[in-house]
Structure formats: structure tokens, C-alpha cells
Amino acid sequence: MYKIVAKKTLAPAIHEYDILAPKVAKKAKAGQFIIVRVDENGERIPLTIADFNREAGTVTIVFAEAGYSTKKLAQLNAGDAIQDFVGPLGVPSHIEKFGKVVMVAGGVGVAPVFPIAREMKAAGNQVLGIMGARNKELIFWEDKMKEACSELLVTTDDGSYVRKGFVTDVLRESIEQDGKPDLVMAIGPLPMMRAVANLTKEYGIKTMVSLNSIMVDGTGMCGACRVTVGGETKFVCVDGPEFDGHLVDFEEQLMRSRQYKTEEQLALNRGGCGCGGGGKCHG
Amino acid sequence: MAKQIIPKKHAMPHQDPQVRAKNFSEVALGYTEELAVAEAGRCLNCKKPLCKQGCPVSVDIPEFIALVKERKFDEAAKVIKRTNALPAVCGRVCPQENQCEKFCIVGKKNEPVAIGRLERFVGDYIINKEEVIEKAEPTGYKVAIVGSGPAGLACAADLARLGHSVTMYEALHTPGGVLMYGIPEFRLPKAIVQKEIDNLKKMGVEIETNAIIGQIASLDELFKEEGFDAVFLGTGAGTPYFMNLPGENLNGVYSANEFLTRSNLMKAYCFPEFDTPIKIGKKVAVLGGGNVAMDAARTALRLGAEEVYIVYRRSRAELPARLEEVEHAEEEGVKFLFLTNPTKYLGNDEGWLTGLECIKMELGEPDASGRRKPVPIEGSEFVLPVDVAIVAIGQGPNPLLTKTTPDLETNKRGNIVADELGKTSKEGVYAGGDVVTGAATVIKAMGAGRTAAKSIHEYLMSKSQV
Ligand SMILES: Cc1cc2nc3c(=O)[nH]c(=O)nc-3n(C[C@H](O)[C@H](O)[C@H](O)COP(=O)(O)OP(=O)(O)OC[C@H]3O[C@@H](n4cnc5c(N)ncnc54)[C@H](O)[C@@H]3O)c2cc1C
Ligand SMILES: Cc1cc2nc3c(=O)[nH]c(=O)nc-3n(C[C@H](O)[C@H](O)[C@H](O)COP(=O)(O)OP(=O)(O)OC[C@H]3O[C@@H](n4cnc5c(N)ncnc54)[C@H](O)[C@@H]3O)c2cc1C
Ligand code: SF4
Ligand code: FES
């Protein structure tokens, strides 16, 4: 069991947990993720490593309540423990001195962007952070991001904080005014990452995105997380989660992310057990 | 003729096909004591037992069968356990018709002795009994086992018995490998595997789940930081192969690994009681003809699919699956489309699978494997309307560890290279099971685990002499 040592609610339905997992903390690198299973009946939920503290042995995760499983996770409190916590998974971000790097974060994407931005800055890059959310209430970690970036621009879809507009609007302005950066990295909802990739393609700027495909094992065993990149099938969990945004088949990813829409509704309205499992449900 | 031989094996009691096709309880119910003793009576107790030569770990078959005949079941178990640590598992899943039973003398004119069923009977007889575990004095050596499938389990058991301190690392949250995540409950009850794992723990083997070696610690770190003296790699063949057909990433196209893992390990058959969903499908096509394909097809039926097809490019005679499983699948209503090869997946605008385009095949000239090669019949394409397809055409080695261990020699398919004693290119590192051979069988993986345990023991003992 893995203990939740601290819980913060950052925004409506967005939570930050520090989880005691010293072995994972020891190895965690920016860009990697973990898989949690809340309890014995739980599904395996992939979440990005948002931060880690090797001395304290903790790993920080930030998650949005999306469906049944993340709502269940949200019900826990500091002091509670979760059943399973496995990682670090995936390939760490490729960090080097590129020159100027733009880190684009949409919604909960701020959390995974943060450690990568910090590393990019430490590697000597000039790091421009662009973070966007639907509205003011959903903005979090602005101070952490300020520290991790050389410069930070914030935007909200409805204009309730700083400025009105999408992260792509801010990115376009920045490119037009200050010229092309050497690398853009975008993490957030799929449509946002697609929009960023489409924009940077116009300018021919190398762009990395971090995909949040549906997963089961996260070890390359099931193929649930497959994605087409440059015409080839890749597994997000072992080949990714970061890929060249100009090569990712976003349409396919969007369709694949809707695979369990109907089933999730069932879980949320959970009634009795309709499993036909011969009474083996609790085995 | 001194004795009249009963021509057929004593029948195995089974759950009724119509009933069992709707539940996940075990299909074959096992011999009663009476049936076991009677079946043991069919054995000729040959002087030169060919059955034993057909067994990958050379179980003393006539010896244990003779003991069953005398109702000395505990002693029979001891005999089996000398070479096979998991009789209750192997009795259920070994392809006996290609191993021991294939060579049984009785089988020359009649049905062979039901060696597998007898092994299962003995395994079940002792499963709930407290075992007296004899362990050697602690040697002070530490061995890490990576992967907790049959290869790892067998290796760990032997090393613990020899007095070494053993820690097993498993990537998933449940140990057991394919026995837990792949082979379904109705064929191998998970409680049996769990029992074997509990036995290992009782022997002092430490099991760390959620621990992926290569990610949480490299092989070198196991030696340097964790202080292990030797490592065994039994990481299996966990990477699913796809056919690279158009439309393969449509929603509704699963690898067998994903489909079975969702059902077995994550208990999706109890969704929404358990949180992991699975797409059930009204019409399901399973691509392939091995055990994995049979398991996927029969799982789909049990989940509630109305029609389930096995699409296989050769004919019935070439099906690689265990005969018993093919028969069970047929009885339960799985439909077989032989000499049929899928060519592409068809989908709708929302990205959901709607059909599988296939082409009919005929058998041509024998190929390199000696089997007649299936060749497509031009113009025979047809569409099988399905909303779920499960690809069960094989698995490759799990790359997680080898990717992060460049100095470990692998072949071009990604398998770890190990000699017949399990030794790899890296000092102190041994490997066995599917990760070395490619997808094979439970008993072969166990055999490899045991061979490696022996090598590791010798390696450690030679170290102490230096
Ligand atoms: C590598 C990786 C890193 C991630 N990091 C984070 C993170 O840091 N914070 C965060 O809030 N979320 C993250 N996600 C997404 C997170 O895993 C999903 O939101 C979560 O699994 C949804 O679970 P649920 O059962 O609560 O929602 P569900 O009820 O399962 O689903 C809600 C909706 O999300 C879809 N969905 C299901 N699973 C996923 C999935 N894995 N990814 C995307 N959509 C999914 C469903 O189709 C459904 O429409 C990450 C995903 C991956 C693969
Ligand atoms: C559906 C299915 C049905 C089958 N039916 C039969 C049958 O009827 N009869 C038969 O004889 N054989 C059958 N087989 C084949 C048989 O199960 C395998 O040959 C056998 O399990 C191989 O054992 P193994 O120990 O080499 O690997 P596995 O059983 O694959 O176990 C490997 C374990 O290692 C873990 N692992 C991998 N990488 C790491 C890492 N880096 N760190 C930590 N852990 C790791 C994996 O999670 C896994 O648990 C079947 C296989 C499948 C998939
Ligand atoms: S070959 Fe058949 S009859 Fe002979 S000992 Fe083996 S099981 Fe018995
Ligand atoms: S999640 Fe199973 S292969 Fe990636």
C-alpha cells in the first residue's frame, strides 16, 4: 500500500497528492508517468509524475476527476493509502540545450509540463511557459511555473484571468513577435495538442506532445495504448508518452480515447452486478 | 494377453457446455478418487517408459501412476514434485497429447493413459495440505528473480530450497505471469496459482509487485546497490504481435493480451462491480488458432457475445491449440472458419470496427516448416460483420528490461540469448522461459527456470571457493 502524505485541492475537481513511494521517487524523471490502482476492484489509471522529492521519498500527482475511477481516487484523503503505485513508466523527456523552448500547458497539463520546464531551464534553455485554462478557477501552479520558466504567459478561454484566448493564440503571437523557438512542447487535452501541432507545422518548428492514451498494463504487454506515428504503430507506454506532434495521428487518438464512453456511464450509474461471472465477482 | 485393456480414457466430468459457456467457473471438474484409481489401472508400468521421455521435465510417470493405483496419493505427489513443482497447474494446461501421452504405449492401439488428468488429480489432492518444506542451511547469497511467471516461480522455489535468499520482482500488481493475466479462470482457477505463490512466500521468497526492473532499478543496480549475487530473468513473451492490416487501430480491435488481461487480471467480467471495462461485442472474430485464440474466443462467449468466430488460415489439422481446448470451444458454440485469412478491418465514421474482410485460402505446397502452405484463392474475399476483433497471432519478448540493458545479448527477434544452462552474456545473469525461447509452454518455462536455478547454484558455490 502507498500512503497519501498530503492532499491539496487545486481547483474544482483537480487534486494534488503527494504519495509515499521512495523507490519510484528515487528513479523518477521529468516526462515519465506512474500507474495507480485505488483499491482491489480498481482499474489501472495512468498519471504523469508532476513532481518528486527524492529525500522525502514522495511522488506528486495531479489529476482531474474525469470518470468513475478518478472520482474514486479523489475521495481519499491524506493518511489514506492506495493499493498500487507503479513506475516510473515511459521514456523520460529528452532534455538538452536547444536554445529557446516553449512549454505549452493546457488544463491539467500544467502538472506534467512543470518538471520538464524546470529541467529545460536547468539545462540552460530559455524557457517560455504558456499556460491556459477554461477559466480563472481552473488555474493552478502559476507560481511554480513562474519559477520553472524564464517567462510565463497565462490565458483563459473566457478571459476571466489575465487575457482571453487559447494557448495557440498566445503561441502564434509569440512566434510572430519574437521569432521561431527551437522546440515547442505541448501537454494537455488531445484537441489542444493537435491545435498546437497544426500551428507549429505552419512554421516548421519541431514539436513534442505527450499522449494520454487509454492504457492497461503500461509495460508494453497489451497494446491498448497504440498510436500511429508517421504511419507506424507505436505503444505510448513504452515508446512514449512523448512523440513528434507533427507525425501523430490525432484523429485516431481522439477516436480511441472514446472507446469506453458507454461503459463509463454504466460505471457511474453503477447498479447491481450484471457480470454473469458465476458469483466470482469478489474472488 | 494377460489383461484386457480398457480402450478409452476414463471420461473427465465436465460442466455442461450450455451452462459453462455463460460462467467463468472451471470447465473440467477433475477425476474423483475412484476414477483416478481406475484410470491408473490402465497403465502398463512399462520398463522403458516412453511417456517419461515425452515429458519436458521427465516426471517419473509410471512411478507416480503406480502409487495412484495403490491410493498412495501423497507419495504420488512427492514423486511428481521431484521434477515438477506445479502439478495442479501442469495437469490442467500442458499439451499432453503432444508430450507424455503421445508416446504412451497404450496409445499405440487405444487411447493413451490420461496422464495429464492423473497429474491434475494428484496436484489437487495435495493442494490444500500443509507441505513440509525442506530447506538447506542459508548460504548467505542473494538472488533476484525478475518476472513471476512459471519460469520465475520454478527458479525461485529451487533456489530457496537450496538455501539462497530470493527476492522476486513483478511488474504487475499480481504475481503469476500468464497464469494470472492470460489463461482464464475457467481453465486454470486463479486460487490454484495463488496457492503456489503462497507456498513460495512460506519458503521465505520475498515478492515485490509493481516493480519493473529496467525502470525502477537496472540490472547493474540490482548487483551494485541491492547487493544481489545473481539474477534470473523470466520476463516472458508479453508483447502482442499485430498483423499490420489496414484499420487495425479501430475501436473494437484488441490484442488477445489486452482482452484477456482486462478479463482475467482486472476482472472486467464483473464490470461494473470491478472498475475495468471491456467491450463485449455481439459478433466477435478471433484471429489465430493457438491456445491464446481459444481462450479469447471462449472468454468472449462467456462475456455475452452472440457469435464468436475463430478465423484461421490453415485447416483444423494444423490448429496449434491443445486438442481438449479446441473441443471445448466447439462444444460451447465457437464457430471455426478454417482456411480463411483476414485482409483488412472495416470501420464506421466514429472509428468503430464494423467488419473483417477475409479471403479464402487453399493448401498448396509444403513450406519450410513441412506444413502445406496456405495460399489465397483469388476473388474469394468476403466480409464477416463483427464489432470486436481479437488478434491472437503470437507474442514477442517483453522489451522493457532489454531496452535498458544494452550489454545483455539479444537476438534479432529481441529474445535474450542464453545457453542450455540458462547462462546469458552477462556475468551472474541467467534467463529462461518465453523470453529466451519465444512463446512456448508452461512446462518448458518451468523446466528452464529449474535448469537456471541449478546453474545459479553452481555459480554461487564456485564463487565461494575463490
Ligand atoms: C501517460 C498518461 C499520463 C496522464 N497523466 C494525467 C495527469 O497527470 N492528470 C490527469 O488528470 N490525467 C492524466 N492522464 C489521463 C488519465 O489517465 C485519465 O483521465 C483517467 O484514466 C480517466 O479515468 P477515469 O476512470 O476517471 O475516467 P473514465 O471514466 O475512464 O473516463 C473519462 C473519459 O476519459 C476517457 N479515458 C479513459 N481513460 C483514459 C486515459 N487513460 N486517458 C485519456 N482519456 C481516458 C474515457 O474514454 C472517458 O471518455 C494521463 C494519461 C496517460 C496515458
Ligand atoms: C492466453 C494464453 C494461454 C496459454 N495457454 C497455455 C496452455 O494451455 N498450456 C501451456 O503450456 N502454455 C500456455 N500458454 C503459454 C504459457 O503461458 C507461457 O509459455 C508461459 O507462461 C511462459 O512463462 P514465463 O515464466 O516465461 O513468462 P510469463 O508467464 O510471461 O511471465 C513473465 C512475467 O514477468 C513479468 N515481467 C516482464 N518484464 C518484467 C520486468 N522488467 N520487471 C519485472 N517483471 C517483469 C511479467 O509481468 C510477467 O508476469 C499460454 C499463453 C497465453 C498468453
Ligand atoms: S507409456 Fe503409458 S503405459 Fe507405459 S508407463 Fe507410461 S503411461 Fe504407463
Ligand atoms: S498500456 Fe498496455 S501496451 Fe501500453
Coordinates of N, CA, C and O and ligand atoms in Angstrom, one line a residue, chain B residues 93-95 146-152 169-172 176-178 181-183 187 211-213 234-237 257 260 291-292 295 322 395 398 400-401 432-435 440-443 445, ligand 2:
Chain B
V93 N -2.9 -27.5 -17.9 CA -2.6 -26.7 -19.1 C -1.5 -27.3 -20.1 O -1.3 -26.8 -21.2
C94 N -0.9 -28.4 -19.6 CA 0.2 -29.0 -20.5 C -0.5 -29.6 -21.8 O -1.6 -30.1 -21.7
P95 N 0.1 -29.4 -22.9 CA -0.4 -30.1 -24.1 C 0.0 -31.6 -24.1 O 0.9 -32.0 -24.9
V146 N 13.5 -11.9 -11.8 CA 12.7 -10.9 -12.5 C 11.6 -11.5 -13.3 O 11.9 -12.3 -14.2
G147 N 10.4 -11.3 -12.9 CA 9.2 -11.9 -13.6 C 8.7 -13.1 -12.8 O 9.5 -13.9 -12.3
S148 N 7.4 -13.1 -12.6 CA 6.9 -14.2 -11.7 C 6.0 -15.2 -12.4 O 5.1 -15.7 -11.9
G149 N 6.3 -15.4 -13.7 CA 5.6 -16.4 -14.4 C 6.1 -17.8 -14.0 O 6.9 -17.9 -13.1
P150 N 5.7 -18.9 -14.7 CA 6.2 -20.2 -14.4 C 7.7 -20.3 -14.3 O 8.2 -21.1 -13.4
A151 N 8.4 -19.7 -15.2 CA 9.9 -19.8 -15.2 C 10.4 -19.2 -13.9 O 11.2 -19.8 -13.2
G152 N 10.0 -18.0 -13.5 CA 10.4 -17.4 -12.3 C 10.0 -18.1 -11.0 O 10.8 -18.3 -10.1
Y169 N 10.8 -10.0 -8.4 CA 10.2 -8.7 -8.8 C 9.2 -8.9 -9.9 O 9.5 -9.6 -10.9
E170 N 8.0 -8.4 -9.7 CA 7.0 -8.5 -10.7 C 6.4 -7.1 -11.1 O 6.1 -6.3 -10.3
A171 N 6.3 -6.9 -12.4 CA 5.9 -5.6 -13.0 C 4.4 -5.3 -12.6 O 4.1 -4.2 -12.3
L172 N 3.6 -6.4 -12.7 CA 2.2 -6.2 -12.5 C 1.9 -6.2 -11.0 O 2.7 -6.4 -10.2
G176 N 2.5 -14.2 -11.0 CA 1.9 -15.4 -11.7 C 2.1 -15.3 -13.2 O 2.0 -16.4 -13.8
G177 N 2.4 -14.2 -13.7 CA 2.6 -14.1 -15.2 C 1.4 -14.5 -15.9 O 0.2 -14.2 -15.5
V178 N 1.6 -15.2 -17.0 CA 0.5 -15.6 -17.9 C -0.6 -16.4 -17.1 O -1.8 -16.4 -17.4
Y181 N -2.7 -13.5 -15.7 CA -3.3 -12.5 -16.6 C -3.8 -13.0 -17.9 O -4.6 -12.5 -18.6
G182 N -3.2 -14.2 -18.3 CA -3.6 -14.7 -19.7 C -4.6 -15.9 -19.7 O -5.6 -15.8 -20.2
I183 N -4.2 -16.9 -19.0 CA -5.1 -18.1 -19.0 C -6.3 -17.9 -18.2 O -6.2 -17.6 -17.0
R187 N -10.3 -22.3 -17.1 CA -9.3 -23.3 -17.5 C -8.3 -23.5 -16.4 O -7.8 -24.6 -16.2
A211 N 6.9 -3.7 -9.5 CA 8.4 -3.4 -9.6 C 8.9 -3.8 -10.9 O 9.1 -5.0 -11.2
I212 N 9.1 -2.9 -11.8 CA 9.6 -3.1 -13.1 C 11.1 -3.0 -13.2 O 11.6 -1.9 -13.1
I213 N 11.8 -4.1 -13.3 CA 13.2 -4.0 -13.4 C 13.6 -3.4 -14.8 O 13.0 -3.8 -15.8
G234 N 13.1 -14.0 -16.1 CA 11.9 -14.8 -16.6 C 10.8 -13.8 -17.0 O 9.7 -13.9 -16.5
T235 N 11.2 -12.9 -17.9 CA 10.2 -11.8 -18.2 C 9.2 -12.1 -19.3 O 8.4 -11.3 -19.6
G236 N 9.3 -13.3 -19.8 CA 8.2 -13.8 -20.7 C 8.1 -13.2 -22.1 O 8.9 -12.4 -22.5
A237 N 7.1 -13.6 -22.8 CA 6.8 -13.1 -24.1 C 5.5 -12.3 -24.0 O 4.4 -12.8 -24.2
N257 N -3.9 -10.3 -25.6 CA -3.3 -9.9 -24.3 C -4.2 -8.9 -23.6 O -4.5 -9.0 -22.4
L260 N -7.7 -10.5 -22.7 CA -7.6 -11.4 -21.6 C -7.2 -10.8 -20.3 O -7.6 -11.1 -19.2
N291 N -3.7 -21.7 -28.3 CA -4.3 -21.7 -27.0 C -4.9 -20.3 -26.7 O -5.9 -20.1 -26.1
V292 N -4.1 -19.3 -27.1 CA -4.5 -17.9 -26.8 C -5.8 -17.6 -27.5 O -6.7 -16.9 -26.9
D295 N -8.7 -19.3 -25.8 CA -9.0 -18.6 -24.6 C -9.8 -17.3 -24.8 O -10.8 -17.0 -24.2
R322 N -4.2 -26.8 -27.9 CA -4.4 -28.1 -27.3 C -5.8 -28.6 -27.8 O -6.8 -27.9 -27.8
Q395 N 3.0 -13.6 -29.5 CA 3.6 -12.6 -28.7 C 5.2 -12.6 -28.8 O 5.7 -13.7 -29.0
N398 N 9.1 -9.3 -24.0 CA 8.9 -8.0 -23.4 C 10.2 -7.2 -23.4 O 11.2 -7.6 -23.0
L400 N 11.0 -4.3 -22.1 CA 11.3 -3.3 -21.0 C 12.6 -3.4 -20.4 O 13.3 -2.4 -20.2
L401 N 13.0 -4.6 -20.2 CA 14.3 -4.7 -19.5 C 15.5 -4.7 -20.4 O 16.5 -4.0 -20.2
G432 N 15.5 -17.6 -18.7 CA 14.8 -18.8 -19.2 C 13.3 -18.5 -19.4 O 12.8 -17.5 -18.9
G433 N 12.7 -19.4 -20.1 CA 11.2 -19.3 -20.4 C 11.0 -18.6 -21.7 O 11.9 -18.5 -22.5
D434 N 9.8 -18.0 -21.8 CA 9.4 -17.5 -23.1 C 10.4 -16.3 -23.6 O 10.5 -16.1 -24.8
V435 N 11.0 -15.6 -22.7 CA 11.9 -14.5 -23.1 C 13.1 -15.0 -23.8 O 13.7 -14.3 -24.6
A440 N 6.2 -20.2 -25.7 CA 6.2 -21.7 -25.7 C 5.2 -22.2 -24.7 O 4.0 -21.9 -24.8
T441 N 5.6 -23.1 -23.8 CA 4.6 -23.7 -22.8 C 5.0 -23.5 -21.4 O 6.2 -23.2 -21.1
V442 N 4.0 -23.7 -20.5 CA 4.2 -23.5 -19.1 C 5.3 -24.5 -18.6 O 6.3 -24.1 -17.9
I443 N 5.2 -25.7 -19.0 CA 6.2 -26.7 -18.5 C 7.6 -26.5 -19.0 O 8.6 -26.6 -18.3
A445 N 8.8 -23.5 -19.7 CA 9.3 -22.3 -18.9 C 9.7 -22.8 -17.5 O 10.8 -22.4 -17.0
Ligands
LIG2 C1 -3.7 -16.8 -23.2 C2 -2.5 -17.8 -23.1 C3 -2.9 -19.2 -23.0 C4 -1.8 -20.1 -22.8 N1 -2.2 -21.4 -22.7 C5 -1.2 -22.3 -22.5 C6 -1.5 -23.7 -22.2 O1 -2.7 -24.1 -22.2 N2 -0.5 -24.6 -22.0 C7 0.8 -24.2 -21.9 O2 1.7 -25.0 -21.6 N3 1.1 -22.9 -22.2 C8 0.2 -22.0 -22.5 N4 0.5 -20.7 -22.7 C9 1.9 -20.3 -22.8 C10 2.5 -20.2 -21.4 O3 1.6 -19.5 -20.5 C11 3.8 -19.4 -21.4 O4 4.7 -20.2 -22.2 C12 4.5 -19.3 -20.0 O5 3.6 -18.6 -19.1 C13 5.8 -18.6 -20.1 O6 6.3 -18.4 -18.8 P1 7.4 -17.4 -18.4 O7 7.6 -17.6 -17.0 O8 8.5 -17.4 -19.4 O9 6.7 -15.9 -18.7 P2 5.3 -15.3 -18.3 O10 4.3 -16.2 -17.8 O11 5.0 -14.4 -19.4 O12 5.7 -14.3 -17.0 C14 6.6 -13.2 -17.2 C15 6.3 -12.3 -16.0 O13 7.4 -11.3 -16.0 C16 6.8 -10.0 -15.7 N5 7.8 -9.1 -16.3 C17 8.1 -8.8 -17.5 N6 9.1 -7.8 -17.6 C18 9.4 -7.5 -16.3 C19 10.3 -6.6 -15.7 N7 11.1 -5.9 -16.5 N8 10.3 -6.5 -14.4 C20 9.5 -7.3 -13.6 N9 8.6 -8.1 -14.1 C21 8.6 -8.3 -15.5 C22 5.5 -10.0 -16.5 O14 4.7 -9.0 -15.9 C23 5.0 -11.4 -16.2 O15 4.3 -11.5 -15.0 C24 -0.5 -19.7 -22.9 C25 -0.2 -18.3 -23.0 C26 -1.2 -17.4 -23.1 C27 -0.8 -16.0 -23.3

